[in-house]
PDB file of C-alpha atoms in Angstrom:
ATOM      1  CA  ARG A 213       0.022   0.006  -0.125  1.00  0.00           C
ATOM      2  CA  ASN A 214       3.156   2.143   0.149  1.00  0.00           C
ATOM      3  CA  THR A 215       3.560   1.733  -3.591  1.00  0.00           C
ATOM      4  CA  ARG A 216       1.801   4.591  -6.135  1.00  0.00           C
ATOM      5  CA  ARG A 217       1.811   3.599  -9.658  1.00  0.00           C
ATOM      6  CA  THR A 218       1.556   6.907 -11.595  1.00  0.00           C
ATOM      7  CA  PRO A 219       1.658   7.146 -15.433  1.00  0.00           C
ATOM      8  CA  VAL A 220       4.192   9.770 -16.361  1.00  0.00           C
ATOM      9  CA  ARG A 221       5.953  11.102 -19.652  1.00  0.00           C
ATOM     10  CA  THR A 222       9.530  11.166 -20.396  1.00  0.00           C
ATOM     11  CA  PRO A 223      11.357  13.901 -22.233  1.00  0.00           C
ATOM     12  CA  SER A 224      11.226  11.549 -25.252  1.00  0.00           C
ATOM     13  CA  GLY A 225       7.111  11.370 -25.380  1.00  0.00           C
ATOM     14  CA  MET A 226       7.146   8.070 -23.935  1.00  0.00           C
ATOM     15  CA  GLU A 227       4.373   7.287 -21.477  1.00  0.00           C
ATOM     16  CA  VAL A 228       5.650   4.876 -18.612  1.00  0.00           C
ATOM     17  CA  GLN A 229       4.278   3.540 -15.318  1.00  0.00           C
ATOM     18  CA  LEU A 230       6.662   4.654 -12.343  1.00  0.00           C
ATOM     19  CA  ALA A 231       6.360   2.183  -9.631  1.00  0.00           C
ATOM     20  CA  ALA A 232       8.310   3.815  -6.329  1.00  0.00           C
ATOM     21  CA  PRO A 233       7.593   3.375  -2.729  1.00  0.00           C
ATOM     22  CA  LEU A 234       6.814   6.703  -1.024  1.00  0.00           C
ATOM     23  CA  ALA A 235       7.239   6.002   2.493  1.00  0.00           C
ATOM     24  CA  PRO A 236       8.669   4.705   4.380  1.00  0.00           C
ATOM     25  CA  LEU A 237      12.077   3.323   2.830  1.00  0.00           C
ATOM     26  CA  ALA A 238      14.999   1.466   4.320  1.00  0.00           C
ATOM     27  CA  ALA A 239      17.843   3.891   5.490  1.00  0.00           C
ATOM     28  CA  ASN A 240      19.922   3.267   2.703  1.00  0.00           C
ATOM     29  CA  ASP A 241      21.235   6.762   1.073  1.00  0.00           C
ATOM     30  CA  GLU A 242      22.403   4.956  -2.107  1.00  0.00           C
ATOM     31  CA  SER A 243      18.918   3.411  -2.721  1.00  0.00           C
ATOM     32  CA  ILE A 244      17.447   6.605  -1.942  1.00  0.00           C
ATOM     33  CA  CYS A 245      19.464   8.809  -4.333  1.00  0.00           C
ATOM     34  CA  ALA A 246      18.768   5.730  -7.175  1.00  0.00           C
ATOM     35  CA  ILE A 247      15.156   6.068  -6.919  1.00  0.00           C
ATOM     36  CA  ILE A 248      15.204  10.009  -6.695  1.00  0.00           C
ATOM     37  CA  ALA A 249      17.535  10.126  -9.805  1.00  0.00           C
ATOM     38  CA  ALA A 250      15.210   7.593 -11.781  1.00  0.00           C
ATOM     39  CA  ALA A 251      12.116   9.730 -10.854  1.00  0.00           C
ATOM     40  CA  LYS A 252      13.894  12.854 -12.018  1.00  0.00           C
ATOM     41  CA  GLU A 253      14.579  11.005 -15.375  1.00  0.00           C
ATOM     42  CA  VAL A 254      11.038  10.237 -16.077  1.00  0.00           C
ATOM     43  CA  ASP A 255      10.057  13.951 -14.947  1.00  0.00           C
ATOM     44  CA  VAL A 256       8.286  13.303 -11.651  1.00  0.00           C
ATOM     45  CA  ASP A 257       7.486  16.229  -9.446  1.00  0.00           C
ATOM     46  CA  GLU A 258      10.446  16.624  -6.981  1.00  0.00           C
ATOM     47  CA  ARG A 259       8.047  17.229  -4.307  1.00  0.00           C
ATOM     48  CA  ILE A 260       7.523  13.451  -4.275  1.00  0.00           C
ATOM     49  CA  CYS A 261      11.090  12.986  -4.117  1.00  0.00           C
ATOM     50  CA  ALA A 262      11.630  15.185  -1.358  1.00  0.00           C
ATOM     51  CA  PHE A 263       8.675  13.708   0.675  1.00  0.00           C
ATOM     52  CA  THR A 264      10.417  10.111  -0.220  1.00  0.00           C
ATOM     53  CA  LEU A 265      13.769  11.172   1.017  1.00  0.00           C
ATOM     54  CA  GLU A 266      12.071  12.783   3.975  1.00  0.00           C
ATOM     55  CA  SER A 267       9.995   9.933   5.192  1.00  0.00           C
ATOM     56  CA  ALA A 268      13.028   7.687   4.681  1.00  0.00           C
ATOM     57  CA  GLN A 269      14.918   9.525   7.197  1.00  0.00           C
ATOM     58  CA  HIS A 270      12.338   9.680   9.608  1.00  0.00           C
ATOM     59  CA  SER A 271      10.890   6.092   9.012  1.00  0.00           C
ATOM     60  CA  PRO A 272      10.680   3.495  11.978  1.00  0.00           C
ATOM     61  CA  ALA A 273      13.348   1.610  10.797  1.00  0.00           C
ATOM     62  CA  VAL A 274      15.906   4.501  11.207  1.00  0.00           C
ATOM     63  CA  ALA A 275      14.556   5.455  14.611  1.00  0.00           C
ATOM     64  CA  ARG A 276      15.170   1.847  15.847  1.00  0.00           C
ATOM     65  CA  GLU A 277      18.967   2.018  14.560  1.00  0.00           C
ATOM     66  CA  LYS A 278      19.487   5.188  16.403  1.00  0.00           C
ATOM     67  CA  GLU A 279      18.057   4.114  19.322  1.00  0.00           C
ATOM     68  CA  ASP A 280      20.182   0.813  19.311  1.00  0.00           C
ATOM     69  CA  GLU A 281      23.314   2.780  18.838  1.00  0.00           C
ATOM     70  CA  GLU A 282      22.514   5.060  21.711  1.00  0.00           C
ATOM     71  CA  GLU A 283      21.619   2.034  23.990  1.00  0.00           C
ATOM     72  CA  GLU A 284      25.032   0.432  23.320  1.00  0.00           C
ATOM     73  CA  HIS A 285      26.920   3.254  25.346  1.00  0.00           C
ATOM     74  CA  VAL A 286      24.244   3.709  27.909  1.00  0.00           C
ATOM     75  CA  CYS A 287      25.075   1.957  31.572  1.00  0.00           C
ATOM     76  CA  PRO A 288      22.000  -0.461  32.290  1.00  0.00           C
ATOM     77  CA  PHE A 289      22.208   0.776  35.853  1.00  0.00           C
ATOM     78  CA  THR A 290      22.482   4.680  35.614  1.00  0.00           C
ATOM     79  CA  LEU A 291      20.572   4.701  32.249  1.00  0.00           C
ATOM     80  CA  GLU A 292      23.072   7.353  31.074  1.00  0.00           C
ATOM     81  CA  PRO A 293      26.584   7.098  29.219  1.00  0.00           C
ATOM     82  CA  PRO A 294      29.222   6.077  31.709  1.00  0.00           C
ATOM     83  CA  ILE A 295      31.769   8.699  32.667  1.00  0.00           C
ATOM     84  CA  ASP A 296      34.225   6.149  33.992  1.00  0.00           C
ATOM     85  CA  PRO A 297      33.206   2.682  31.862  1.00  0.00           C
ATOM     86  CA  VAL A 298      34.290  -0.480  32.501  1.00  0.00           C
ATOM     87  CA  THR A 299      33.881  -3.527  30.241  1.00  0.00           C
ATOM     88  CA  THR A 300      33.272  -6.808  31.550  1.00  0.00           C
ATOM     89  CA  LEU A 301      34.762 -10.078  30.055  1.00  0.00           C
ATOM     90  CA  CYS A 302      31.372 -10.698  28.518  1.00  0.00           C
ATOM     91  CA  GLY A 303      31.755  -7.522  26.560  1.00  0.00           C
ATOM     92  CA  HIS A 304      28.951  -5.111  28.205  1.00  0.00           C
ATOM     93  CA  VAL A 305      29.910  -1.605  29.384  1.00  0.00           C
ATOM     94  CA  PHE A 306      28.749  -0.063  32.574  1.00  0.00           C
ATOM     95  CA  GLU A 307      29.432   2.997  35.061  1.00  0.00           C
ATOM     96  CA  ARG A 308      32.137   1.522  37.241  1.00  0.00           C
ATOM     97  CA  ALA A 309      30.747   2.800  40.561  1.00  0.00           C
ATOM     98  CA  ALA A 310      27.577   1.487  39.669  1.00  0.00           C
ATOM     99  CA  LEU A 311      28.788  -1.950  38.725  1.00  0.00           C
ATOM    100  CA  GLU A 312      30.919  -1.967  42.083  1.00  0.00           C
ATOM    101  CA  GLN A 313      27.868  -0.925  44.117  1.00  0.00           C
ATOM    102  CA  TYR A 314      25.958  -3.860  42.498  1.00  0.00           C
ATOM    103  CA  ARG A 315      28.665  -6.510  43.268  1.00  0.00           C
ATOM    104  CA  VAL A 316      28.860  -5.632  46.903  1.00  0.00           C
ATOM    105  CA  SER A 317      25.077  -5.108  47.279  1.00  0.00           C
ATOM    106  CA  GLY A 318      24.520  -8.823  48.225  1.00  0.00           C
ATOM    107  CA  LEU A 319      21.402  -9.339  45.871  1.00  0.00           C
ATOM    108  CA  PRO A 320      21.014 -12.582  44.504  1.00  0.00           C
ATOM    109  CA  ASN A 321      23.229 -13.376  41.561  1.00  0.00           C
ATOM    110  CA  SER A 322      25.166 -10.066  41.861  1.00  0.00           C
ATOM    111  CA  SER A 323      28.268 -11.837  40.974  1.00  0.00           C
ATOM    112  CA  PHE A 324      26.842 -12.360  37.373  1.00  0.00           C
ATOM    113  CA  CYS A 325      26.125  -9.847  34.616  1.00  0.00           C
ATOM    114  CA  PRO A 326      22.774  -8.568  34.706  1.00  0.00           C
ATOM    115  CA  LEU A 327      22.616  -8.683  31.163  1.00  0.00           C
ATOM    116  CA  CYS A 328      24.004 -12.021  30.069  1.00  0.00           C
ATOM    117  CA  ARG A 329      24.188 -13.747  33.566  1.00  0.00           C
ATOM    118  CA  ARG A 330      28.077 -14.589  33.096  1.00  0.00           C
ATOM    119  CA  PRO A 331      30.440 -14.098  35.787  1.00  0.00           C
ATOM    120  CA  ILE A 332      31.332 -10.627  36.372  1.00  0.00           C
ATOM    121  CA  LEU A 333      35.148  -9.780  35.673  1.00  0.00           C
ATOM    122  CA  SER A 334      36.798  -7.041  33.871  1.00  0.00           C
ATOM    123  CA  THR A 335      39.454  -6.741  31.093  1.00  0.00           C
ATOM    124  CA  GLY A 336      40.795  -3.452  32.878  1.00  0.00           C
ATOM    125  CA  ALA A 337      40.292  -3.273  36.396  1.00  0.00           C
ATOM    126  CA  PRO A 338      41.997  -5.348  39.296  1.00  0.00           C
ATOM    127  CA  PHE A 339      39.388  -5.430  41.547  1.00  0.00           C
ATOM    128  CA  PHE A 340      37.137  -7.500  39.326  1.00  0.00           C
ATOM    129  CA  GLU A 341      39.653 -10.380  39.269  1.00  0.00           C
ATOM    130  CA  PRO A 342      38.641 -12.690  42.095  1.00  0.00           C
ATOM    131  CA  SER A 343      41.127 -12.687  45.153  1.00  0.00           C
ATOM    132  CA  GLU A 344      41.546 -15.381  47.772  1.00  0.00           C
ATOM    133  CA  ALA A 345      39.292 -14.134  49.805  1.00  0.00           C
ATOM    134  CA  GLU A 346      36.532 -13.846  47.179  1.00  0.00           C
ATOM    135  CA  LEU A 347      37.294 -17.343  46.021  1.00  0.00           C
ATOM    136  CA  LEU A 348      36.761 -18.988  49.669  1.00  0.00           C
ATOM    137  CA  CYS A 349      33.356 -17.195  50.079  1.00  0.00           C
ATOM    138  CA  MET A 350      32.053 -17.580  46.779  1.00  0.00           C
ATOM    139  CA  SER A 351      29.363 -19.769  45.867  1.00  0.00           C
ATOM    140  CA  TRP A 352      29.939 -22.973  44.164  1.00  0.00           C
ATOM    141  CA  PRO A 353      28.035 -22.281  41.045  1.00  0.00           C
ATOM    142  CA  VAL A 354      30.076 -19.052  40.289  1.00  0.00           C
ATOM    143  CA  LEU A 355      33.570 -20.736  41.136  1.00  0.00           C
ATOM    144  CA  VAL A 356      32.571 -23.574  38.632  1.00  0.00           C
ATOM    145  CA  ALA A 357      31.373 -21.079  35.885  1.00  0.00           C
ATOM    146  CA  LEU A 358      34.784 -18.886  36.685  1.00  0.00           C
ATOM    147  CA  MET A 359      36.782 -22.306  36.282  1.00  0.00           C
ATOM    148  CA  HIS A 360      35.116 -23.209  32.739  1.00  0.00           C
ATOM    149  CA  ASP A 361      35.440 -19.792  31.355  1.00  0.00           C
ATOM    150  CA  PRO A 362      38.221 -19.624  28.784  1.00  0.00           C
ATOM    151  CA  ALA A 363      38.598 -15.885  29.367  1.00  0.00           C
ATOM    152  CA  THR A 364      39.183 -15.816  33.376  1.00  0.00           C
ATOM    153  CA  LEU A 365      41.180 -18.608  34.832  1.00  0.00           C
ATOM    154  CA  ARG A 366      43.059 -19.658  32.053  1.00  0.00           C
ATOM    155  CA  GLY A 367      46.234 -18.133  33.581  1.00  0.00           C
ATOM    156  CA  VAL A 368      48.364 -20.420  35.571  1.00  0.00           C
ATOM    157  CA  ALA A 369      48.661 -18.222  38.691  1.00  0.00           C
ATOM    158  CA  ARG A 370      44.770 -17.682  38.982  1.00  0.00           C
ATOM    159  CA  ALA A 371      43.939 -21.450  38.057  1.00  0.00           C
ATOM    160  CA  ALA A 372      46.291 -22.552  40.752  1.00  0.00           C
ATOM    161  CA  LEU A 373      44.608 -19.976  43.297  1.00  0.00           C
ATOM    162  CA  ALA A 374      41.140 -21.092  42.299  1.00  0.00           C
ATOM    163  CA  LEU A 375      41.901 -24.870  42.996  1.00  0.00           C
ATOM    164  CA  GLN A 376      43.629 -23.950  46.361  1.00  0.00           C
ATOM    165  CA  ALA A 377      40.472 -22.522  47.417  1.00  0.00           C
ATOM    166  CA  VAL A 378      38.574 -25.338  46.437  1.00  0.00           C
ATOM    167  CA  ASP A 379      41.112 -27.757  48.387  1.00  0.00           C
ATOM    168  CA  ASP A 380      40.834 -25.385  51.392  1.00  0.00           C
ATOM    169  CA  ARG A 381      37.032 -25.324  51.126  1.00  0.00           C
ATOM    170  CA  THR A 382      36.708 -29.250  50.877  1.00  0.00           C
ATOM    171  CA  GLN A 383      39.091 -30.494  53.496  1.00  0.00           C
ATOM    172  CA  ASP A 384      37.662 -32.938  56.014  1.00  0.00           C
ATOM    173  CA  GLY A 385      34.597 -33.467  53.968  1.00  0.00           C
ATOM    174  CA  ARG A 386      33.387 -29.736  54.233  1.00  0.00           C
ATOM    175  CA  GLU A 387      31.497 -28.571  51.331  1.00  0.00           C
ATOM    176  CA  GLY A 388      32.123 -31.590  49.390  1.00  0.00           C
ATOM    177  CA  ASP A 389      28.729 -32.570  48.271  1.00  0.00           C
ATOM    178  CA  ALA A 390      27.987 -29.096  47.503  1.00  0.00           C
ATOM    179  CA  ALA A 391      30.797 -28.607  45.237  1.00  0.00           C
ATOM    180  CA  VAL A 392      30.202 -31.931  43.210  1.00  0.00           C
ATOM    181  CA  ALA A 393      26.623 -30.929  42.994  1.00  0.00           C
ATOM    182  CA  ALA A 394      27.625 -27.642  41.496  1.00  0.00           C
ATOM    183  CA  GLY A 395      29.826 -29.512  38.725  1.00  0.00           C
ATOM    184  CA  ILE A 396      33.418 -28.770  40.454  1.00  0.00           C
ATOM    185  CA  LEU A 397      34.916 -32.202  39.112  1.00  0.00           C
ATOM    186  CA  SER A 398      34.490 -31.462  35.500  1.00  0.00           C
ATOM    187  CA  ALA A 399      35.808 -27.889  36.211  1.00  0.00           C
ATOM    188  CA  ILE A 400      39.055 -29.139  37.810  1.00  0.00           C
ATOM    189  CA  LEU A 401      39.430 -31.513  34.748  1.00  0.00           C
ATOM    190  CA  ASP A 402      39.156 -28.605  32.660  1.00  0.00           C
ATOM    191  CA  LEU A 403      41.885 -26.948  34.336  1.00  0.00           C
ATOM    192  CA  LEU A 404      44.064 -29.955  34.437  1.00  0.00           C
ATOM    193  CA  SER A 405      43.912 -30.471  30.472  1.00  0.00           C
ATOM    194  CA  ALA A 406      44.126 -26.932  29.977  1.00  0.00           C
ATOM    195  CA  HIS A 407      47.643 -26.588  31.989  1.00  0.00           C
ATOM    196  CA  ALA A 408      49.004 -29.850  31.409  1.00  0.00           C
ATOM    197  CA  ALA A 409      52.385 -28.547  31.422  1.00  0.00           C
ATOM    198  CA  SER A 410      51.946 -26.469  34.415  1.00  0.00           C
ATOM    199  CA  ALA A 411      53.193 -28.547  37.677  1.00  0.00           C
ATOM    200  CA  ALA A 412      51.445 -26.131  39.994  1.00  0.00           C
ATOM    201  CA  VAL A 413      48.101 -26.401  38.448  1.00  0.00           C
ATOM    202  CA  GLN A 414      48.578 -30.347  38.434  1.00  0.00           C
ATOM    203  CA  GLU A 415      49.543 -30.452  41.938  1.00  0.00           C
ATOM    204  CA  HIS A 416      47.010 -28.093  43.396  1.00  0.00           C
ATOM    205  CA  ALA A 417      44.320 -29.900  41.257  1.00  0.00           C
ATOM    206  CA  CYS A 418      45.159 -33.537  42.582  1.00  0.00           C
ATOM    207  CA  TRP A 419      45.344 -31.721  46.021  1.00  0.00           C
ATOM    208  CA  ALA A 420      41.633 -30.603  45.473  1.00  0.00           C
ATOM    209  CA  LEU A 421      40.409 -33.906  44.070  1.00  0.00           C
ATOM    210  CA  SER A 422      42.034 -35.600  46.866  1.00  0.00           C
ATOM    211  CA  SER A 423      40.204 -33.165  49.650  1.00  0.00           C
ATOM    212  CA  ILE A 424      36.725 -33.765  47.790  1.00  0.00           C
ATOM    213  CA  THR A 425      37.091 -37.367  47.533  1.00  0.00           C
ATOM    214  CA  ALA A 426      38.714 -38.454  51.027  1.00  0.00           C
ATOM    215  CA  GLY A 427      36.827 -40.456  53.444  1.00  0.00           C
ATOM    216  CA  ALA A 428      35.239 -43.650  54.169  1.00  0.00           C
ATOM    217  CA  ASP A 429      31.501 -43.084  54.510  1.00  0.00           C
ATOM    218  CA  ALA A 430      28.947 -43.588  51.676  1.00  0.00           C
ATOM    219  CA  GLN A 431      29.048 -39.812  50.841  1.00  0.00           C
ATOM    220  CA  SER A 432      32.855 -39.972  50.250  1.00  0.00           C
ATOM    221  CA  ASP A 433      32.380 -43.130  48.026  1.00  0.00           C
ATOM    222  CA  ALA A 434      30.068 -41.222  45.957  1.00  0.00           C
ATOM    223  CA  ARG A 435      32.053 -38.447  45.397  1.00  0.00           C
ATOM    224  CA  ALA A 436      34.916 -40.666  44.433  1.00  0.00           C
ATOM    225  CA  GLN A 437      32.705 -42.384  41.939  1.00  0.00           C
ATOM    226  CA  ALA A 438      31.708 -39.274  40.443  1.00  0.00           C
ATOM    227  CA  ALA A 439      35.369 -37.980  39.990  1.00  0.00           C
ATOM    228  CA  ALA A 440      36.060 -41.521  38.160  1.00  0.00           C
ATOM    229  CA  ASP A 441      32.767 -41.134  35.973  1.00  0.00           C
ATOM    230  CA  VAL A 442      33.981 -37.670  34.900  1.00  0.00           C
ATOM    231  CA  GLY A 443      37.397 -39.051  33.314  1.00  0.00           C
ATOM    232  CA  VAL A 444      40.028 -37.650  36.048  1.00  0.00           C
ATOM    233  CA  LEU A 445      41.886 -40.954  36.448  1.00  0.00           C
ATOM    234  CA  PRO A 446      43.433 -40.853  33.178  1.00  0.00           C
ATOM    235  CA  GLN A 447      44.309 -37.001  33.533  1.00  0.00           C
ATOM    236  CA  ILE A 448      46.058 -37.601  36.805  1.00  0.00           C
ATOM    237  CA  VAL A 449      48.246 -40.731  35.562  1.00  0.00           C
ATOM    238  CA  ALA A 450      49.271 -38.359  32.589  1.00  0.00           C
ATOM    239  CA  ALA A 451      50.189 -35.749  35.367  1.00  0.00           C
ATOM    240  CA  MET A 452      52.450 -38.207  36.883  1.00  0.00           C
ATOM    241  CA  ARG A 453      54.250 -39.105  33.537  1.00  0.00           C
ATOM    242  CA  VAL A 454      54.607 -35.391  32.664  1.00  0.00           C
ATOM    243  CA  HIS A 455      56.197 -34.058  35.762  1.00  0.00           C
ATOM    244  CA  LEU A 456      58.282 -37.067  37.018  1.00  0.00           C
ATOM    245  CA  ALA A 457      60.985 -34.610  38.424  1.00  0.00           C
ATOM    246  CA  SER A 458      58.264 -32.494  40.670  1.00  0.00           C
ATOM    247  CA  ALA A 459      58.062 -34.545  43.917  1.00  0.00           C
ATOM    248  CA  ALA A 460      55.131 -32.343  45.016  1.00  0.00           C
ATOM    249  CA  VAL A 461      52.890 -33.448  41.866  1.00  0.00           C
ATOM    250  CA  GLN A 462      54.061 -37.076  42.578  1.00  0.00           C
ATOM    251  CA  GLU A 463      52.790 -36.933  46.105  1.00  0.00           C
ATOM    252  CA  GLN A 464      49.746 -35.220  45.349  1.00  0.00           C
ATOM    253  CA  THR A 465      48.752 -37.592  42.249  1.00  0.00           C
ATOM    254  CA  CYS A 466      49.542 -40.425  44.485  1.00  0.00           C
ATOM    255  CA  LEU A 467      47.178 -39.154  47.339  1.00  0.00           C
ATOM    256  CA  ALA A 468      44.251 -38.437  44.530  1.00  0.00           C
ATOM    257  CA  LEU A 469      44.539 -41.798  43.217  1.00  0.00           C
ATOM    258  CA  CYS A 470      44.538 -43.537  46.897  1.00  0.00           C
ATOM    259  CA  ASP A 471      41.516 -41.455  47.707  1.00  0.00           C
ATOM    260  CA  ILE A 472      39.582 -41.976  44.452  1.00  0.00           C
ATOM    261  CA  THR A 473      40.128 -45.704  44.084  1.00  0.00           C
ATOM    262  CA  GLY A 474      39.652 -46.355  47.822  1.00  0.00           C
ATOM    263  CA  GLY A 475      36.676 -47.934  49.091  1.00  0.00           C
ATOM    264  CA  ALA A 476      35.065 -51.248  49.438  1.00  0.00           C
ATOM    265  CA  GLY A 477      32.744 -53.041  47.301  1.00  0.00           C
ATOM    266  CA  ALA A 478      32.187 -53.263  43.508  1.00  0.00           C
ATOM    267  CA  ARG A 479      32.712 -50.003  42.816  1.00  0.00           C
ATOM    268  CA  GLY A 480      35.961 -49.340  44.724  1.00  0.00           C
ATOM    269  CA  ASP A 481      37.135 -52.448  42.780  1.00  0.00           C
ATOM    270  CA  ALA A 482      36.303 -51.009  39.373  1.00  0.00           C
ATOM    271  CA  ARG A 483      37.931 -47.851  40.101  1.00  0.00           C
ATOM    272  CA  LYS A 484      41.295 -49.903  41.124  1.00  0.00           C
ATOM    273  CA  GLN A 485      40.715 -51.560  38.059  1.00  0.00           C
ATOM    274  CA  ALA A 486      40.515 -48.399  35.858  1.00  0.00           C
ATOM    275  CA  ALA A 487      43.595 -46.782  37.486  1.00  0.00           C
ATOM    276  CA  ALA A 488      45.523 -50.033  36.738  1.00  0.00           C
ATOM    277  CA  ASP A 489      44.389 -50.056  33.296  1.00  0.00           C
TER     278      ASP A 489
END
């Protein structure tokens, strides 16, 4: 319905039907110019051309494009362009003070980006990097998400620190079940694989595995079985082979093997056989 077919006469006297959308048009200056040029060539009133151009420039499509461009530079908290912007690793821009206030607010999920729900870390602000204290009190789902995220804990020092926090929190059976339920075993396996050449990461990963699976009760056996099921045994053996000269790695890999393959019954025997194989 936005198309008008009007009989017009060219300078040579030929009558043609001109079909041109009058409003609205897509925001494409080249297309607009081409339509106007064609209209002028067949002697159409220039007022139609001017109306067409003005309609295109004020069309809903153009307005939406402008709104999107403006929203890209507005902090979701302050709803204004950030004066001191900070970009999270997930790519969103915030006012630094507003994001800091959000993180320490204690609100549910305040450790996650409010736009995409990924853990909040920043490419340019040291306070966004999780400290040892933060790792020790961070919820297990957040910590597991960090350990899985290739943009955050892939550095050797930071990965080792996270694994040390896991070890500290799961010693003597504390928090072991909650950690396993959140997926900590696959996160540890992820870091073991990503840092196979790092003796520090291998040592702390096996230390954490030993803390999680140690014990002689049914819960400990279930955690040991979960560790075997995710595939940590081959990775532990690989660490022993790669780091033959590291006494710390050899000690912790042996302890991890002892705790994971311990336990009586068919499941314990199966884990021992898997390690031997």
